[in-house]
Each structure stands twice: as C-alpha cells, then as structure tokens.
XYZ file of C-alpha atoms in Angstrom:
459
model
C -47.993 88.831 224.560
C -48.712 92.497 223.484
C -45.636 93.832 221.399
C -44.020 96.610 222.994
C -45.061 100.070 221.676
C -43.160 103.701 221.241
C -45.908 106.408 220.287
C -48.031 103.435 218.827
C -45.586 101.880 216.645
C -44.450 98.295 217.208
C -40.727 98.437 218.652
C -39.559 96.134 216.551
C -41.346 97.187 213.463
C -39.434 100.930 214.250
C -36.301 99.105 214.287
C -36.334 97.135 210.963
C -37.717 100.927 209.319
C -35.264 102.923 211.129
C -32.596 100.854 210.086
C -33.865 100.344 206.286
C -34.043 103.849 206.146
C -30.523 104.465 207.027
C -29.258 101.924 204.780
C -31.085 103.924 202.186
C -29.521 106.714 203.009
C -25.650 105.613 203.661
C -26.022 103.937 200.026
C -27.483 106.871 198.365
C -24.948 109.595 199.075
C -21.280 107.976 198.603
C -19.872 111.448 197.556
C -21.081 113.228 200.714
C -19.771 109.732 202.761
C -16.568 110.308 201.621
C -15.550 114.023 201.692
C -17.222 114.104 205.077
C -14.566 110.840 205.790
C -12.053 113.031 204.251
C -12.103 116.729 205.544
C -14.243 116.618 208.556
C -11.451 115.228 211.294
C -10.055 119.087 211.693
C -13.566 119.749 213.218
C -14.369 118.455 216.818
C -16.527 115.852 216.823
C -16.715 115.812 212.573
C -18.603 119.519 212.769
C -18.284 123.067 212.705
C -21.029 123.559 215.022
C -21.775 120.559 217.824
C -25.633 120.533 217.540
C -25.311 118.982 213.949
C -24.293 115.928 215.523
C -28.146 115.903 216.338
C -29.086 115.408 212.896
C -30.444 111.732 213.073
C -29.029 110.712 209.268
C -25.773 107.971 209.270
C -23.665 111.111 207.865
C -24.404 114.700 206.972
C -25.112 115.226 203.353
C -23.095 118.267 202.309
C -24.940 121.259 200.513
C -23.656 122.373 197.185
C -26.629 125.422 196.766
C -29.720 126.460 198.032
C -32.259 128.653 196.237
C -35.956 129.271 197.392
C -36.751 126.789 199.253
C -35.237 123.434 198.020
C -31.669 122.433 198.415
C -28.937 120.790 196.905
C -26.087 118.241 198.077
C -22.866 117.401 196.566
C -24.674 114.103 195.580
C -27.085 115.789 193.158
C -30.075 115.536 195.197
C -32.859 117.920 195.290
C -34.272 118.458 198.585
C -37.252 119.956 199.791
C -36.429 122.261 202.499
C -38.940 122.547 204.868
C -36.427 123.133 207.670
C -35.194 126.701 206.322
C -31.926 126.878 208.440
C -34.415 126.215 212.004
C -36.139 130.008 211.222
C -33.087 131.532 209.552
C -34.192 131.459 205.835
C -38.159 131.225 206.629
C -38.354 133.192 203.726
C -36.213 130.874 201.422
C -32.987 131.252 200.816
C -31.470 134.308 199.469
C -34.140 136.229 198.776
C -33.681 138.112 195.607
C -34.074 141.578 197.809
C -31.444 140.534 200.344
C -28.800 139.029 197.723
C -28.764 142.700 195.998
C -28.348 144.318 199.071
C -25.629 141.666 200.091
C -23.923 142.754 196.423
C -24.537 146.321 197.069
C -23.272 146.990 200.129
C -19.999 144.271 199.979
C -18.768 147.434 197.025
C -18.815 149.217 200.283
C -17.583 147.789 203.269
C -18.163 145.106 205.227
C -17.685 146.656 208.813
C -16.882 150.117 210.378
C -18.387 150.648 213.563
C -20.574 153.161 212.672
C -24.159 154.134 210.924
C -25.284 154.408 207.377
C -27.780 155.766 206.210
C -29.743 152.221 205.847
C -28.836 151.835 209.153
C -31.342 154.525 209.749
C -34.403 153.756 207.337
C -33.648 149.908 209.258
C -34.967 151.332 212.465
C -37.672 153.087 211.226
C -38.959 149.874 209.379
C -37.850 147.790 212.877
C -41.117 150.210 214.669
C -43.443 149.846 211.573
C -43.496 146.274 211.598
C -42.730 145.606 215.152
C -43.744 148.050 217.138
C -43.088 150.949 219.644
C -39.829 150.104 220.481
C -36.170 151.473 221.272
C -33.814 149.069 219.469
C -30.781 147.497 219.094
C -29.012 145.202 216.878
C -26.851 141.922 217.839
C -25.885 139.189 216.066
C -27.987 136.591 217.691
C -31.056 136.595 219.247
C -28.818 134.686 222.595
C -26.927 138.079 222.704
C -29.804 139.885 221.964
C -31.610 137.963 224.961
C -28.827 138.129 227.087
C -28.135 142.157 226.891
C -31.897 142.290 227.628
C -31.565 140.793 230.770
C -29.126 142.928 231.612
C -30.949 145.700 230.860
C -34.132 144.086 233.138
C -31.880 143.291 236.258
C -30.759 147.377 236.027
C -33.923 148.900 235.795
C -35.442 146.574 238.206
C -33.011 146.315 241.024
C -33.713 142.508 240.881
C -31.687 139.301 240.258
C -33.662 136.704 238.670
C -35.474 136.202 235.556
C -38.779 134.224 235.589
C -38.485 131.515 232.293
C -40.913 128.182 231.758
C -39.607 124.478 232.251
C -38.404 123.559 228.631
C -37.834 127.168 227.242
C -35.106 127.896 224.564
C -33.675 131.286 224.555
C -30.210 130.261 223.050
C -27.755 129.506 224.877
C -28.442 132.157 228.070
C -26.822 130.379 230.619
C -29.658 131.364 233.327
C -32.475 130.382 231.284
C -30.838 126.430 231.548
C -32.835 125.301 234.625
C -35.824 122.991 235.425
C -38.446 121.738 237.368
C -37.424 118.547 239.967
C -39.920 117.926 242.672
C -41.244 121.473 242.080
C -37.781 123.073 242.639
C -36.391 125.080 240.047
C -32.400 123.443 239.595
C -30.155 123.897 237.083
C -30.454 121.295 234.145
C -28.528 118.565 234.038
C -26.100 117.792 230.731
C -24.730 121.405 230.660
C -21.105 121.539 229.934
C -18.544 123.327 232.074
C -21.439 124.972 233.940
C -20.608 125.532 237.977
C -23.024 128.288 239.159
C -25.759 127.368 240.759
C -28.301 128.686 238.195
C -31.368 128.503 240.903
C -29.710 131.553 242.587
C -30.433 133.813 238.811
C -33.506 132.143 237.691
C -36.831 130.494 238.987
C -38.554 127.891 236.743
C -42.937 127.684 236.100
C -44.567 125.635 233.515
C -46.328 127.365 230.739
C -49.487 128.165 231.885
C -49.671 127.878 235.126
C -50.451 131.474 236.208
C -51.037 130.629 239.800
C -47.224 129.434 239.810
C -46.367 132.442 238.007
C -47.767 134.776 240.525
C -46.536 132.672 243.294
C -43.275 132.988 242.187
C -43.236 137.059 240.997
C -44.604 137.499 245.183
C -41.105 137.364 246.673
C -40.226 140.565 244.924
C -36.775 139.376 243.211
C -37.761 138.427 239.860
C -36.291 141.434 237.022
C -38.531 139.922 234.092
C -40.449 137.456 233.211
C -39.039 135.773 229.773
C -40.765 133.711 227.163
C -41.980 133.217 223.796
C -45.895 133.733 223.210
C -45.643 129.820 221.789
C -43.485 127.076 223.596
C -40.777 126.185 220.820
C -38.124 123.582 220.376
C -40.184 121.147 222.675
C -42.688 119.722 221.500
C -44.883 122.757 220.281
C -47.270 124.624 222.962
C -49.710 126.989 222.629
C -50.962 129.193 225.104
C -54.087 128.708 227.101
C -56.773 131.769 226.518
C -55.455 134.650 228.345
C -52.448 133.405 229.659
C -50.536 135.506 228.146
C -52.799 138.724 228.756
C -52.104 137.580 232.566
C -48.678 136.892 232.157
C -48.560 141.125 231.436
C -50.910 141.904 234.054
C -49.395 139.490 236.791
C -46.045 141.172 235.870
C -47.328 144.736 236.171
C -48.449 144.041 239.336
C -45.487 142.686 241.092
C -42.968 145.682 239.222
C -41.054 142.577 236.751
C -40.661 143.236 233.063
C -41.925 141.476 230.587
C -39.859 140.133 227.794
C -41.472 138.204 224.893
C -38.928 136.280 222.545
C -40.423 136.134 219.027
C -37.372 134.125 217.472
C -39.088 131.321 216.093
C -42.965 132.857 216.326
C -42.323 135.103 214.141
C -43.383 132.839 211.941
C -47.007 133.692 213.140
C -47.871 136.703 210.758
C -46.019 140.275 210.478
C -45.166 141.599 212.976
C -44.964 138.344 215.005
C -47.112 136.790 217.486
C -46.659 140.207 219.621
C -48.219 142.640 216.855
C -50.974 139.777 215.458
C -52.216 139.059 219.025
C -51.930 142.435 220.040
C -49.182 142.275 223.073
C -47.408 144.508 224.962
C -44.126 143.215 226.311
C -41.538 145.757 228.349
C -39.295 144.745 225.791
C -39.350 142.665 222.563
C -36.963 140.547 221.058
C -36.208 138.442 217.357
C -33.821 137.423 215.873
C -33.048 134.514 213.220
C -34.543 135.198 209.603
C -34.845 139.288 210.827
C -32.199 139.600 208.300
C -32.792 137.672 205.541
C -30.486 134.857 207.094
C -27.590 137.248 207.150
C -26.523 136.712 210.844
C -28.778 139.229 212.898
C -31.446 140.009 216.136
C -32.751 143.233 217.538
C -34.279 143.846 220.756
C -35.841 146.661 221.699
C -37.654 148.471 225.067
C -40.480 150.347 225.287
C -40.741 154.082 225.632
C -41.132 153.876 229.063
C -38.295 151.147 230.057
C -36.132 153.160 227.772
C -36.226 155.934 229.351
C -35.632 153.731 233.162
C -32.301 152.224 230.953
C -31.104 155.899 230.536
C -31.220 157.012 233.950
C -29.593 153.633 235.397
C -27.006 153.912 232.443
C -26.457 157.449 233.668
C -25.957 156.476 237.366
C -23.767 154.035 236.933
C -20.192 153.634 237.631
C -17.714 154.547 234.357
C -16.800 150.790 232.927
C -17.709 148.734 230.328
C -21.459 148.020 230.554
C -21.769 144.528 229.609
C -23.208 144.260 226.677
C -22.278 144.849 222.845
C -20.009 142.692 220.518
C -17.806 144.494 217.866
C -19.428 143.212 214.857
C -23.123 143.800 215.739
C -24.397 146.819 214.099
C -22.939 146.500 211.274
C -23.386 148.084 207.884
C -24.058 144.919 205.855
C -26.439 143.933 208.585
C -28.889 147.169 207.863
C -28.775 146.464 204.412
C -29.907 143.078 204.776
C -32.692 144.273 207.701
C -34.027 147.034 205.662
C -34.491 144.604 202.141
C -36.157 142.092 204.772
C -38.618 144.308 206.503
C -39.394 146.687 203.033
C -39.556 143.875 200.578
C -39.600 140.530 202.205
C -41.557 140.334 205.329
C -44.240 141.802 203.846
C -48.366 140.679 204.583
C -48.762 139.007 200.945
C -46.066 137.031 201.910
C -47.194 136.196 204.631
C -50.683 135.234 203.468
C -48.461 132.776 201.053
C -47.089 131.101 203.697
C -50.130 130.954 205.935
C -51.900 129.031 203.206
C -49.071 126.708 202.582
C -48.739 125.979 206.169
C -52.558 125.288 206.433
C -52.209 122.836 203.686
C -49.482 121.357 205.031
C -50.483 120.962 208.700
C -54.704 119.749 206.940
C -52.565 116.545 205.086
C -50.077 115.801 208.116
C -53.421 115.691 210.603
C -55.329 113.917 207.632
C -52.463 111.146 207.372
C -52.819 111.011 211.195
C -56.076 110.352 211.019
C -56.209 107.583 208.242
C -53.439 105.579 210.073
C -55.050 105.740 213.837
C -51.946 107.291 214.912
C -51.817 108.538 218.587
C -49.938 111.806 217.004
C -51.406 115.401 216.608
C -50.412 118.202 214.410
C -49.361 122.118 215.861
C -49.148 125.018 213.853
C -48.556 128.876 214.614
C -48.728 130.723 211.365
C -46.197 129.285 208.884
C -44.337 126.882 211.344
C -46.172 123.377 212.059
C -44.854 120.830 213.756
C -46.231 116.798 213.888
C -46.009 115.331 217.882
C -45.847 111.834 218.242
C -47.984 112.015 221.254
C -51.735 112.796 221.827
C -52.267 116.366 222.307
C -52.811 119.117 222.519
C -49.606 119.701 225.383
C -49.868 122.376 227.898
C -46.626 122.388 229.094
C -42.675 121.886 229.273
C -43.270 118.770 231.694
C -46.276 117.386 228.845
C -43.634 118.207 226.138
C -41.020 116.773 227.352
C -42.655 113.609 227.802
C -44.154 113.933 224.411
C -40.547 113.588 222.659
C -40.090 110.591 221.008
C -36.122 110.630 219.497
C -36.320 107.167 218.071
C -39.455 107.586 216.472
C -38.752 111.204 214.988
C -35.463 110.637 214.038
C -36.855 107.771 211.746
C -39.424 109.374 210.263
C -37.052 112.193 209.757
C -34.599 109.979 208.169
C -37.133 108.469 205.987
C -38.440 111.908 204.808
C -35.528 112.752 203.899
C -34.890 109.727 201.556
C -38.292 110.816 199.969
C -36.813 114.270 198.845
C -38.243 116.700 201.949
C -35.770 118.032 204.845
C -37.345 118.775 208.334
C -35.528 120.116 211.454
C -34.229 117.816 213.799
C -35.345 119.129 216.514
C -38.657 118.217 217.291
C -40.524 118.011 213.666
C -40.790 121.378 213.219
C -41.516 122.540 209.565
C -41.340 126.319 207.624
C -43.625 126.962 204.418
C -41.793 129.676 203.209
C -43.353 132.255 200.508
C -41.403 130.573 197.783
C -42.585 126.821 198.724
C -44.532 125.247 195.939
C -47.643 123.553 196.448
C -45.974 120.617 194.583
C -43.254 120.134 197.309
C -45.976 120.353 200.228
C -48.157 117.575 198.700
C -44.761 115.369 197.783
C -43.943 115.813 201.947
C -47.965 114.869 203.137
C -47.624 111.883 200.199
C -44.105 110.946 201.780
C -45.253 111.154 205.436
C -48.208 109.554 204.606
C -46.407 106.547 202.888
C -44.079 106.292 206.436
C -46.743 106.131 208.526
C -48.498 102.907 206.351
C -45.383 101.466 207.181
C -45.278 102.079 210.720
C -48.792 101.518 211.558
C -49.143 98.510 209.021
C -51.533 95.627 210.745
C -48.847 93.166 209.252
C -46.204 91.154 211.225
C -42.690 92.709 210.280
C-alpha cells in the first residue's frame, strides 16, 4: 500500500524529520529554554504578542542583538535573518541612517503633538517616492487601513468595503470574512467578534473580475481594498490586467480604490503602485516605512482629498473617528525622512532585487533536483517557497496550498542550519545588507532538507 503523502513527502518520513529537528533545536538552546521557563509566565500564553505562539520552534529563542541582517540569541547563535521582523526591517536592522536620527532626535523629545520641521521635508519625500498623495501618519498600517475606510464610507455615502477571500489588512475587523458556498460570512476563529461582518463587507477571490463587478452593481460598496500581490497566504500574483480592471470596474460603479502596499513594497521604490504604474483613490504602507520604528501613512488623492474636506466640513461637531495620540510623532518623521532620503533608495533596491533573484533561482533549482510538487513566488525582494504546485490564483487555491506541518518543519530545520524565515507562510526578505554568503548557506540548507524529505529510502 501507497504511503500516505503531505505535499509529496512521506507522512511518516515528515514525522521522524519534524521531530529530529525539534530535538535539535530544544538541545541546542538551554539558555533561551530556561529564561523563557523563568520570566515568560507574567505574559499570557508565555508572549508579549499572541501570534508568536505561531512560531513552529519547541520554544522561542530570545534575541540578544540584531545588526544588518543576521541576528543574535542569548545562546550565541548567529542567525541569518531572512524574515526581517515580517517587512519591518526589510532594510536590515537599524540602518545606520535611521539609528542617527533615532539618537538625534531622542536629545529632543520623544512626543509633543505637534510638527517639526522633519515632519515637513517627511511629506515631501512621502509624494516623491510614492506619489500624488495627501497623507497621514499612524502607527500601523491596521490604523492606517482602518481610518481609510472611514474616510471611503464618508465620501462615498456607502457601507461596505469590497476585500478578496484570504486578504490581510491587519487586524480591520471588516476585512475578517470569507467565501462559504459563494456567500461572503464572517470567518470563523475570531475572538470576541459578534457583528455580523457580511452586513460591512462583501468577499471575491482575487481575480475574478466578473465577481468583482457583480458585486460593485448593487451600489453599496465605499472601496474596493487590496494589495496589488495576495500576501500572508500562500503568495498570489495578479492575472494581466486585473488590476488595471480592478480601477476601471471601480470607476465605473463610483467605489474607491484602496491599494495596501504593506508587504509589496518590497517590489521596487515606490512599491508595486509606482513600479506598475497604478492609480489607487488612496494608497496605503506601512511596516519598514520607517526604518522599523513603529509607523504607516496613507494618503488620498487630490481629488478624494478634496471630497474628505467637504464631508469633514459637513459633518456634525464630534470626534471624527480616527487618530491615536502618539501617531505623528516627532521621532516618527525623523525616522521616515532617513528612510525615504537615504534608505529606500533605487541602488538599494537593485541590491535586493538581485539577492532575491538569486535566492528565489536556488530555492526553484532545489525544487527541481528533488521532484518536489513545490513552486517558488517572488515580487521584488520578498519570495516565498509553496509547498503546492503553482502558480495559485486565488485565496480559495491558497488556502488549500498551506501546508502547516510541512512548513513548520522545514522552517524548524532551517533554522537549525543558521537561516530564520517567517512563519507565516515561507515568506523571505533579501534586504540591501544580505550577503551573498548567507543566501547560498539558506539554498545549501533548504536544499539539504529537501534530500531528506524526498529521499527514495525507507525511513
């Protein structure tokens, strides 16, 4: 009888790996094992943040530094970051730019509710590199997605926002709904969530502009709202002028159009809005905007800005909705304008294009040698391995293409090789720093796992 397969790897051969692998691991980092044992009960569940209970290791290792693009845990171990803080430090950590303006500006305040000068030069780099746009600065791109909306439903008149089954868009409580029978309901799993999300929000799949338009032809969608590039499921790319009809289709029925560049800004300057040439309604990023210091912007176009005005005029006195007290602030600007003068700049870019290429050619290569049933994604400097046949084309394909047991092995067992990837979904940052050296040591190490897995052998 056949043995049973996951993404073409024997069952049981994953098991015996999966569970060398985390031996490895538990045995390797005693110092992290214990302080973790030690301080991390005050936390709930062992964390300061929930989601990194999704890392797949026995126990976190804890990080004593970071600098460029490797890390370094309390154990002594040198890691090879190629997860860069999921986007936040795409351009390795502390960038020598940012940490001066960090020093700089800490001599001078940390927060005081109004501009600075840098605030100032910040928002004239923001429309060089961006684009057209009037902006405004949050702390996260889920605020900066959420006052968006907000500023969508005003204009428009309109209650619902049009978002693709498996989006991410943070933690925007009306972008958490699915696809069931061809019904748009609200996902299942979300805590302490009792509105009926259906009633704010309609769900497509990527690509599927006759369901788009099908959808925008009752007349109550405010905005369409997606990334150019389906992220944190399983990697997407858009089918050939998708996108371009995504702008017409919402022209036509009066919706906005919001594009969320969070994670493709990895794609070139700019992000995947300036390199492709887009033209959302309004335009939001967030994540490594900064430098890593905690930041988004979003911004409308000339035309919506001017709609915001009048329906912020009309409105009734009251707090609008939107703003938090520590976005905007001082040591914020100084971080954006280091970031957009002398970090996000096209030569490094170019750096990390050709690092990424390299990386995603030996991934696909390793692929290839070991008859995998896997396929390699990459937008700019962000590739991602799927242990599935591709390419996908939508949520529902992506979805279905997510293998947990599989990637949280191979993660596991990269990481015992020196090289840190996200744990959600593969994904992988070349950053401008990242040396050839450590790409090659990651294709060498993912190659080795996958002679493993795929080995013609019994266990």
């Amino acid at each position: 009888m056949p043995a049973e397969l996951i993404a073409g790897v024997r069952k049981d051969r994953l098991a015996a790996f999966a569970a060398r692998e985390a031996r490895r691991f538990a045995a390797s980092r005693p110092v992290s094992a214990t302080a973790m044992a030690k301080g991390a009960g005050h936390y709930l569940s062992g964390v300061p943040m929930h989601w990194m209970t999704d890392w797949p290791m026995p126990h976190l290792p804890l990080v004593a530094k970071a600098k460029g693009a490797r890390l370094t845990d309390i154990d002594g171990y040198g890691i090879d970051d190629f997860c860069l803080g999921d986007t936040g430090s795409m351009f390795g950590h502390s960038p020598a730019p940012v940490a001066k303006a960090i020093r700089h500006q800490a001599r001078r305040g940390l927060t005081y509710m109004l501009p600075s000068e840098a605030a100032l030069d910040a928002g004239r780099l923001l429309t060089e590199t961006f684009g057209d746009f009037r902006w405004q600065i949050a702390t996260t791109a889920t605020d900066a997605n959420r006052f968006a909306l907000r500023v969508a439903r005003a204009v428009t008149g309109r209650p619902k926002v049009l978002v693709f089954n498996g989006c991410y868009h943070g933690t925007v409580d009306d972008t958490m709904v699915t696809l069931v029978d061809g019904q748009t309901v609200t996902r299942p799993g979300l805590m302490g969530q009792v509105t009926d999300l259906s009633q704010t929000a309609v769900c497509c799949e990527f690509n599927d502009l006759a369901g788009v338009e099908a959808a925008l032809a009752k007349g109550d969608v405010a905005a369409i709202l997606t990334e150019p590039v389906m992220t944190n499921s399983c990697m997407v790319l858009p089918a050939p002028g998708f996108l371009e009809g995504l702008r017409s289709l919402a022209t036509k029925a009066g919706a906005l159009l919001i594009i969320d560049e969070t994670h493709t800004i990895s794609t070139g300057r700019g992000g995947y809005t300036r390199v492709h040439g887009l033209n959302p309604d309004i335009f939001v990023v967030g994540k490594c905007v900064a430098g890593g210091m905690p930041t988004a912007v979003w911004g409308l176009s000339p035309a919506v800005a001017d709609r915001y005005h009048t329906a912020n005029a009309n409105r009734p006195s009251g707090h609008s909705g939107m703003g938090t007290t520590l976005s905007a602030n001082p040591m914020q600007f100084a971080c954006l304008q280091a970031t957009l003068a002398e970090v996000m700049t096209p030569e490094n870019y170019a750096r990390m294009e050709q690092g990424a290429a390299r990386l995603a050619a030996g991934l696909s290569g390793a692929i290839t040698r070991h008859h995998a049933p896997w396929h390699v994604v990459r937008v700019g400097a962000r590739v991602e391995f799927i242990c599935a046949p591709g390419p996908l084309h939508n949520g529902a394909e992506a979805a279905l293409a997510h293998q947990p047991a599989v990637e949280g092995a191979v993660h596991v067992g990269l990481l015992n090789r020196g090289s840190l990837i996200a744990p959600f979904h593969n994904m992988m940052l070349v950053s401008p720093v990242t040396k050839k050296s450590q790409i090659d040591r990651l294709i060498a190490s993912f190659d080795e796992i996958l002679t493993d897995l795929f080995a013609q052998s019994q266990p």
